[in-house]
CSV table of C-alpha atoms and ligand atoms in Angstrom, one decimal:
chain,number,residue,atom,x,y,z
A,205,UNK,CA,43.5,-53.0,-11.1
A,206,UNK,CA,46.6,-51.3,-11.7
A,207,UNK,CA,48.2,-48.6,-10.0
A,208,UNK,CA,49.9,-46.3,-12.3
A,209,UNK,CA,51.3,-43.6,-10.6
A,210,UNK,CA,51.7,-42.8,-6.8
A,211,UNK,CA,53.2,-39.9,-5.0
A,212,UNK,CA,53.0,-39.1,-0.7
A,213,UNK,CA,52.9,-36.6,1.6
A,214,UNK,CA,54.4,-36.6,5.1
A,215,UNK,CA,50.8,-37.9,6.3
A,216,UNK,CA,49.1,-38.6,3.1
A,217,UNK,CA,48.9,-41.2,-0.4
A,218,UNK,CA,47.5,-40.7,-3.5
A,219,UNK,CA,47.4,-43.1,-6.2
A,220,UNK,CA,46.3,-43.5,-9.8
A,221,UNK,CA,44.4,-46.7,-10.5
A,222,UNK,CA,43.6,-47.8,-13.4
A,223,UNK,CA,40.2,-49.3,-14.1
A,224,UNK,CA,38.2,-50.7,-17.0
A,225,UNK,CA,35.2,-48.6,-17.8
A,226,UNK,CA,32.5,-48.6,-20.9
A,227,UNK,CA,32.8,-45.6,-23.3
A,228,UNK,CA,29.5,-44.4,-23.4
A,229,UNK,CA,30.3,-42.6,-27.0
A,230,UNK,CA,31.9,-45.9,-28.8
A,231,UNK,CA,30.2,-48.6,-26.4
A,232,UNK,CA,33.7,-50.6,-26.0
A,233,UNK,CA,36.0,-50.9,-22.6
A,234,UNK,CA,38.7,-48.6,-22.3
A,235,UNK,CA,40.9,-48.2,-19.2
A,236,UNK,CA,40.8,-44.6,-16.8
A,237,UNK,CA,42.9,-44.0,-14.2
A,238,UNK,CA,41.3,-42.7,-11.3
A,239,UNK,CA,42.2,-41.4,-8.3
A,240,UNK,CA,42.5,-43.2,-4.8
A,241,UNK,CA,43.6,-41.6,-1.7
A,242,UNK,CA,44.1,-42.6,1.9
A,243,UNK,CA,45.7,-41.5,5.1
A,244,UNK,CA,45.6,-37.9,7.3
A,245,UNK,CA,42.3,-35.8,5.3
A,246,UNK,CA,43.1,-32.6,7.2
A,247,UNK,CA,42.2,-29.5,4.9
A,248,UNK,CA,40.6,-31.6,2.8
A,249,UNK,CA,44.2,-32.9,1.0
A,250,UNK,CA,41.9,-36.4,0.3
A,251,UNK,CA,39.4,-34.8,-2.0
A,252,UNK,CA,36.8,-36.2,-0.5
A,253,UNK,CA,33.0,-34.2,1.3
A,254,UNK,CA,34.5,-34.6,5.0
A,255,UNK,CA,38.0,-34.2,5.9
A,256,UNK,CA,38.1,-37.4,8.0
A,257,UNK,CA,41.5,-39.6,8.2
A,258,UNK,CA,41.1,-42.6,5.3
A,259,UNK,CA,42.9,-46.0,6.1
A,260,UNK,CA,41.8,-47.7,2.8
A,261,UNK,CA,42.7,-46.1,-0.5
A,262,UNK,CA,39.5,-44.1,-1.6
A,263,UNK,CA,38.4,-43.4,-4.7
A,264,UNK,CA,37.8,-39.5,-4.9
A,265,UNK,CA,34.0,-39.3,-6.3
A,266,UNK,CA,33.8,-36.4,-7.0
A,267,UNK,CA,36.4,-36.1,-9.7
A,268,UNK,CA,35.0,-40.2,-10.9
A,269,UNK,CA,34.6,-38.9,-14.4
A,270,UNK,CA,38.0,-37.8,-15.1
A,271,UNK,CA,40.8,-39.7,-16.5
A,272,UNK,CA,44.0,-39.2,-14.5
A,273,UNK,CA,48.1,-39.3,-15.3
A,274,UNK,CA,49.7,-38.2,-12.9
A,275,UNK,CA,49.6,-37.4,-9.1
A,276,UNK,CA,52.0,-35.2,-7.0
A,277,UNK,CA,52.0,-34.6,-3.0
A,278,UNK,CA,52.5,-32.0,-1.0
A,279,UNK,CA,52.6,-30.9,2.7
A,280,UNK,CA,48.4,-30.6,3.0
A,281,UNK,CA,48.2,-30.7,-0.3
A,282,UNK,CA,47.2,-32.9,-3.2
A,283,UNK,CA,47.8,-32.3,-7.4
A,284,UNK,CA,46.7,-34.0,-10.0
A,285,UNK,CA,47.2,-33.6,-14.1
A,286,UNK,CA,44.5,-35.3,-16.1
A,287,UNK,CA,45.0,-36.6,-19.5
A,288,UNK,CA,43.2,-33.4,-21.3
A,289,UNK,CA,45.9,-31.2,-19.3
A,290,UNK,CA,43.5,-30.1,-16.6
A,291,UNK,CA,45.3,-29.6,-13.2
A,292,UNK,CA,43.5,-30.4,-10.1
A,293,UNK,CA,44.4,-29.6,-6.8
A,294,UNK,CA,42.7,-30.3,-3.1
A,295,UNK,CA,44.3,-29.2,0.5
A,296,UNK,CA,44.9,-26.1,2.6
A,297,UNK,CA,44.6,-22.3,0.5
A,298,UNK,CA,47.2,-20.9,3.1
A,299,UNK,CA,49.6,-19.8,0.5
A,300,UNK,CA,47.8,-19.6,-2.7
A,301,UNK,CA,48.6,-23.3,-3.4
A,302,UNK,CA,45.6,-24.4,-4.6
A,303,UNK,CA,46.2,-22.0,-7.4
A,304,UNK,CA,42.7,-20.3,-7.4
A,305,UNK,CA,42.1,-17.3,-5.8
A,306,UNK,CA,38.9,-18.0,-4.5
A,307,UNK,CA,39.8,-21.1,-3.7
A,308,UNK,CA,38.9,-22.2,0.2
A,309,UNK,CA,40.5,-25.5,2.1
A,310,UNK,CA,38.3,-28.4,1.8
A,311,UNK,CA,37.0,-28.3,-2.1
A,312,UNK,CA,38.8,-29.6,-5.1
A,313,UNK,CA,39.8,-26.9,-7.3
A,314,UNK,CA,40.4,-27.1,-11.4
A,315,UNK,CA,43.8,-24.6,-11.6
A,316,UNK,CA,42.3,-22.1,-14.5
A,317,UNK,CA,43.8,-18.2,-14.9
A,318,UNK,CA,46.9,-18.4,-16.7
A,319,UNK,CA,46.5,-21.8,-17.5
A,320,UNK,CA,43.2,-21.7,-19.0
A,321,UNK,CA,43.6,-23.7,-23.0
A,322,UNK,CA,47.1,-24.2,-22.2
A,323,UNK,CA,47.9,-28.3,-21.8
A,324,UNK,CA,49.8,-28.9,-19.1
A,325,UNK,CA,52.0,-32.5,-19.4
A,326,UNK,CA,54.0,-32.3,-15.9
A,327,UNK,CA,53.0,-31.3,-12.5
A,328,UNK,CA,55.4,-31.1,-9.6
A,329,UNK,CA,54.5,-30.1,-6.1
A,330,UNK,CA,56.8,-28.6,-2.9
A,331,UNK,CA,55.5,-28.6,0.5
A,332,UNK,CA,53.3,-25.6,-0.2
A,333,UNK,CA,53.9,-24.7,-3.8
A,334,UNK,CA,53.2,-26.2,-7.2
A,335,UNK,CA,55.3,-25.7,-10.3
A,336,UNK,CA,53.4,-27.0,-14.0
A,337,UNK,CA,55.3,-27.2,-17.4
A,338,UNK,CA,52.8,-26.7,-20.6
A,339,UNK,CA,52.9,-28.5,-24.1
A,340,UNK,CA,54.6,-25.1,-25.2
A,341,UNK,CA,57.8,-25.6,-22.9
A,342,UNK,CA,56.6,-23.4,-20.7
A,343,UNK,CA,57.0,-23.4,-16.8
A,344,UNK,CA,54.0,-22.0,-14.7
A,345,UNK,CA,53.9,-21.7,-10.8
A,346,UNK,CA,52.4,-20.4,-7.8
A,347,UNK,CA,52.0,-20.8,-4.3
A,348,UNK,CA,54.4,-20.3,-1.1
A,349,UNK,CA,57.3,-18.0,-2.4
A,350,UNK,CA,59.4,-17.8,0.8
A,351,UNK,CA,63.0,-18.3,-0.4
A,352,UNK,CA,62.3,-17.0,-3.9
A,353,UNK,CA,61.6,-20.2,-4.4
A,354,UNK,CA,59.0,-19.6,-6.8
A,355,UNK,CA,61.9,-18.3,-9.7
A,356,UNK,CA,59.9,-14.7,-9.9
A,357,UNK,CA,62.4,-12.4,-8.1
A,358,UNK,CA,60.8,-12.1,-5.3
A,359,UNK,CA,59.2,-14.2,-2.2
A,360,UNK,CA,55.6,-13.1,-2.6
A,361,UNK,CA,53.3,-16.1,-2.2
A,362,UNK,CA,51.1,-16.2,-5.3
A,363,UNK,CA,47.8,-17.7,-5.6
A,364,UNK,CA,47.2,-18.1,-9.0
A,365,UNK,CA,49.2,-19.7,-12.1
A,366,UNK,CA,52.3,-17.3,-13.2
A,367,UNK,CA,54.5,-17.6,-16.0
A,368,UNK,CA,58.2,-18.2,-15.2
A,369,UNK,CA,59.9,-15.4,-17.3
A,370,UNK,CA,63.4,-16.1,-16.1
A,371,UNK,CA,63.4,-19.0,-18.3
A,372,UNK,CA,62.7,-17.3,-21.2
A,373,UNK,CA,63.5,-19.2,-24.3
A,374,UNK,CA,65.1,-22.6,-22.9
A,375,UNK,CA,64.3,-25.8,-24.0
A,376,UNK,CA,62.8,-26.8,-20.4
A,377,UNK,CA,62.5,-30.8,-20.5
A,378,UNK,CA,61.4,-32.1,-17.5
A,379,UNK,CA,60.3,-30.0,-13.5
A,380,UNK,CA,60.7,-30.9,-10.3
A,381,UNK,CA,60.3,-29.6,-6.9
A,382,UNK,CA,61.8,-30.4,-3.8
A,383,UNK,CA,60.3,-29.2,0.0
A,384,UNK,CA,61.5,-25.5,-0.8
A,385,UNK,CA,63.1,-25.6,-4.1
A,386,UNK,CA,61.9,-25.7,-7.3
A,387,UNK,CA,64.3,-27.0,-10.5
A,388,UNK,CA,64.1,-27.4,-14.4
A,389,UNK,CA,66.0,-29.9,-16.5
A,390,UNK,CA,66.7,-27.7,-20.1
A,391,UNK,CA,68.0,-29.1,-22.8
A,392,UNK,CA,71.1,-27.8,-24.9
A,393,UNK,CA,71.2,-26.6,-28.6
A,394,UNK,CA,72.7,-28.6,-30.7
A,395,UNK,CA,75.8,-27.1,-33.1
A,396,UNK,CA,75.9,-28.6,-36.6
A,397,UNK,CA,79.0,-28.1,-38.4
A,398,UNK,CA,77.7,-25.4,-40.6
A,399,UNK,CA,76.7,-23.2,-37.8
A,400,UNK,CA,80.7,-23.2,-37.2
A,401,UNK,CA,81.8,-21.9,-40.3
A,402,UNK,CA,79.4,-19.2,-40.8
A,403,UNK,CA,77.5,-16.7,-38.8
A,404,UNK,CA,74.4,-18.5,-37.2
A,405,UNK,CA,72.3,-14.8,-37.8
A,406,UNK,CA,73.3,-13.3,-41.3
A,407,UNK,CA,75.4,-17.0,-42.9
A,408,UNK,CA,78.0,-14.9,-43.6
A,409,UNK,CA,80.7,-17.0,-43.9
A,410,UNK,CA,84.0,-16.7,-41.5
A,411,UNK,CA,87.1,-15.9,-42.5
A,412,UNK,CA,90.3,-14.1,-41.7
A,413,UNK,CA,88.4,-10.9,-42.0
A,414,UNK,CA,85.2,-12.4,-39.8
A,415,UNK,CA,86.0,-13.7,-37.2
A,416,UNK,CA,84.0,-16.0,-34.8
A,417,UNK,CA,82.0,-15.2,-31.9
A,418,UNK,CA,80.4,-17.2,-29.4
A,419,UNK,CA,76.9,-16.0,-27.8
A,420,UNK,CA,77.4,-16.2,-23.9
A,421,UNK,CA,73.3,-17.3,-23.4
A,422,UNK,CA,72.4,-19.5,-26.7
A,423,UNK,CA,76.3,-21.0,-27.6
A,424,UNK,CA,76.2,-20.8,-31.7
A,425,UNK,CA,79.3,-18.7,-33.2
A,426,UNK,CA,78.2,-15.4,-34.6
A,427,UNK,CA,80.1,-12.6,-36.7
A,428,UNK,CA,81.0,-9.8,-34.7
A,429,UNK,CA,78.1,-7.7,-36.1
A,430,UNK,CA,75.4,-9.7,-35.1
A,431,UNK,CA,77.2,-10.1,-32.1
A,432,UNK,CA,77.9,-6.8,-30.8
A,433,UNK,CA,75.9,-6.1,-27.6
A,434,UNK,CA,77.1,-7.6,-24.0
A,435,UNK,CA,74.2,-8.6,-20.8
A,436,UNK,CA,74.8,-9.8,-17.8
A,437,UNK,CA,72.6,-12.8,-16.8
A,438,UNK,CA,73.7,-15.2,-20.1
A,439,UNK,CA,72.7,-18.3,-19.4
A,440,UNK,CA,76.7,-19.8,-20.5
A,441,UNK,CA,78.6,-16.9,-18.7
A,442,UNK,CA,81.3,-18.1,-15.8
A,443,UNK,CA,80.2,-15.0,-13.9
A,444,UNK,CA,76.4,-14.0,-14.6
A,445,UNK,CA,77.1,-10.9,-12.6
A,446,UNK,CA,79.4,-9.4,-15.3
A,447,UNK,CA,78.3,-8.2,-19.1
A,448,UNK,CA,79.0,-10.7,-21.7
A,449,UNK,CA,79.1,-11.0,-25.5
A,450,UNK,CA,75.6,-12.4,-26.8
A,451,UNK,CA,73.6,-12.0,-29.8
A,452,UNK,CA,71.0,-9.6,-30.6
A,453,UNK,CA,68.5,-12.1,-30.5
A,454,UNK,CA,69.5,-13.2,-26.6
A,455,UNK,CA,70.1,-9.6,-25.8
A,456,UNK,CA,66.5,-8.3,-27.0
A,457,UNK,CA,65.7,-11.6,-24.8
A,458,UNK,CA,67.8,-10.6,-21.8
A,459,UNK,CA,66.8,-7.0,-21.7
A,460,UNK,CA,63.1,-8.0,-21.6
A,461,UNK,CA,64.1,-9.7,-18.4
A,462,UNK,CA,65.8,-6.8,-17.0
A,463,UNK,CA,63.5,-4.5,-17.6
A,464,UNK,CA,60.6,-6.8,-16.2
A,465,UNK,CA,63.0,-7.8,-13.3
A,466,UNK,CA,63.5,-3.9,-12.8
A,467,UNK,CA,59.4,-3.5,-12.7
A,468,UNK,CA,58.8,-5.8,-10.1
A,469,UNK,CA,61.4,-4.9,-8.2
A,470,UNK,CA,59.8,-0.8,-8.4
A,471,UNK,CA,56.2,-2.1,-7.8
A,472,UNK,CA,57.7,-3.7,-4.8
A,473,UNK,CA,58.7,0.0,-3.5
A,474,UNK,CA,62.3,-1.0,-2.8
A,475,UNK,CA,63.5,2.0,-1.4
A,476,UNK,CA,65.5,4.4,-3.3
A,477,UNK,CA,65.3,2.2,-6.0
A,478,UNK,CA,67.7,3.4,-9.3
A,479,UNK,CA,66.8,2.1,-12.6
A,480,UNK,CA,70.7,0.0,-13.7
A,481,UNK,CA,71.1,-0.3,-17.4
A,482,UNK,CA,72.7,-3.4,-17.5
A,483,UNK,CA,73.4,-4.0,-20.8
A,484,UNK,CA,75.6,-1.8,-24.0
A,485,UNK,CA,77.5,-1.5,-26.8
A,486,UNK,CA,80.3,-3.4,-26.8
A,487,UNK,CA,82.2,-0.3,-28.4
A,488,UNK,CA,81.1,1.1,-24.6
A,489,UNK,CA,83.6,-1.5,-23.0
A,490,UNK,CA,87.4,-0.8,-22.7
A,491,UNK,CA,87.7,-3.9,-21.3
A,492,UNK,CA,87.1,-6.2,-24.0
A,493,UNK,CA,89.7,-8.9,-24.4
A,494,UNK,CA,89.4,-11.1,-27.2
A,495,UNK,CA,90.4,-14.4,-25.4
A,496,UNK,CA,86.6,-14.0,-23.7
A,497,UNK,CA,85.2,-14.3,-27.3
A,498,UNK,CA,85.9,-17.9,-27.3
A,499,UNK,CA,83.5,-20.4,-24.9
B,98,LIG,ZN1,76.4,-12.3,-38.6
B,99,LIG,ZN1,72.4,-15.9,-28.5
């Protein structure tokens, strides 16, 4: 047998295994990986019927039929992503991080709401929350959201899948989660020459009447009419706090997020809370300098 992926908590292991079983469909041997787990089975993090301490690795039975890639620990809690995309979790409910609602400590739980036909290809776990990336590119999480740790604006706990907005568009590669953080590897756009000598949005070409413009959230050069609006929050800014030039694609993006920001932050009662346009015209602006046109 071969163990193909293992990940620990502070009192637990999990492993994959794989084993050589007979496809009933097809009749010929094809390897599975199933899971084995040992060590402290407090709240049920083992995924087995009692909650006992293990001090073999043991197979979970009751998820025997699956076919398992990959395995991540938390504090009391166990994840697992099979190869159809299903994510499995086991362990304590305390902060939603079994990601079902219903979901009580002791049982092993298939993560459905927001992930229901998505395919999710990485799982990464935190002490008490659980952070997903999907075949789309996109980032799901729930569970303990002390810290804001969760990337939602807040530091509710949440006990259910929930899409990471904040990312929007990126090209998010890789997650991973540390005890109380949470990160994303994104990858850059790539320039091709042609992008810098015309406008990546309408092609017109530049010249000494149109001039270039960089986008302070996507990077490509744009003429100065597709590129007319400033947001705070690009993703390429020095100072995130303070509006920059993007285009009108990233600023339709980034005013989503303000605006969904802003709701949150009015369902959360904050009081006196004010409505801040954070985004205009760059006509709006006397301060506009045209050395900050160039990245
Ligand atoms: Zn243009
Ligand atoms: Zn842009």
């Amino acid at each position: 047998m071969k163990v193909v992926s293992v990940s620990c908590g502070p009192w637990h292991t999990v492993a994959i295994v794989e084993t050589s079983t007979i496809d009933r469909k097809y009749h010929n041997a094809k390897s599975c990986g199933k899971l084995f787990t040992w060590g402290d089975g407090d709240k049920g993090r083992l995924g087995h019927v009692d909650s006992k301490r293990k001090l073999v690795p043991t197979c979970v039975s009751e998820l025997i039929d699956q076919d398992f890639v990959k395995v991540s620990c938390g504090w009391t809690l166990t994840v697992a992503l099979s190869n159809r995309g299903t994510v499995y979790t086991m362990g304590s409910s305390i902060h939603g991080q079994l990601g079902c609602p219903r979901a009580k400590d002791k049982s092993i739980n298939t993560v459905l709401g927001n992930l229901t036909r998505q395919f999710v290809k990485e799982i990464a776990c935190g002490s008490h929350h659980v952070a997903v990336l999907t075949s789309f590119g996109n980032v799901y999480i729930w569970g303990k959201g002390a810290n804001r740790l969760l990337g939602l604006g807040d530091v509710r706990d949440r006990n259910s899948p929930v899409l990471v907005e904040s990312l929007g568009d990126r090209l998010v590669k890789t997650i991973a989660c540390g005890l109380s953080l949470t990160a994303v590897i994104c990858l850059h756009k790539d320039i091709s020459l042609t992008d810098q000598n015309a406008c990546s949005s309408c092609k017109s070409a530049f010249g000494f009447t149109r001039k270039k413009h960089n986008c302070y959230n996507c990077g490509p050069l744009f003429c100065n009419a597709c590129s007319s609006k400033k947001a705070v929050n690009a993703f390429l800014a020095p100072n995130k706090g303070k509006l920059s030039r993007v285009c009108d694609s990233c600023f339709n993006h980034l005013w989503r997020i303000t605006e969904f920001s802003n709701k949150v932050k009015m369902e959360n009662r904050t009081p006196r809370m004010q409505l801040v346009t954070n985004a205009r015209r760059v006509s709006d602006e006397r301060t506009e300098t045209e050395s900050e046109d160039q990245i």
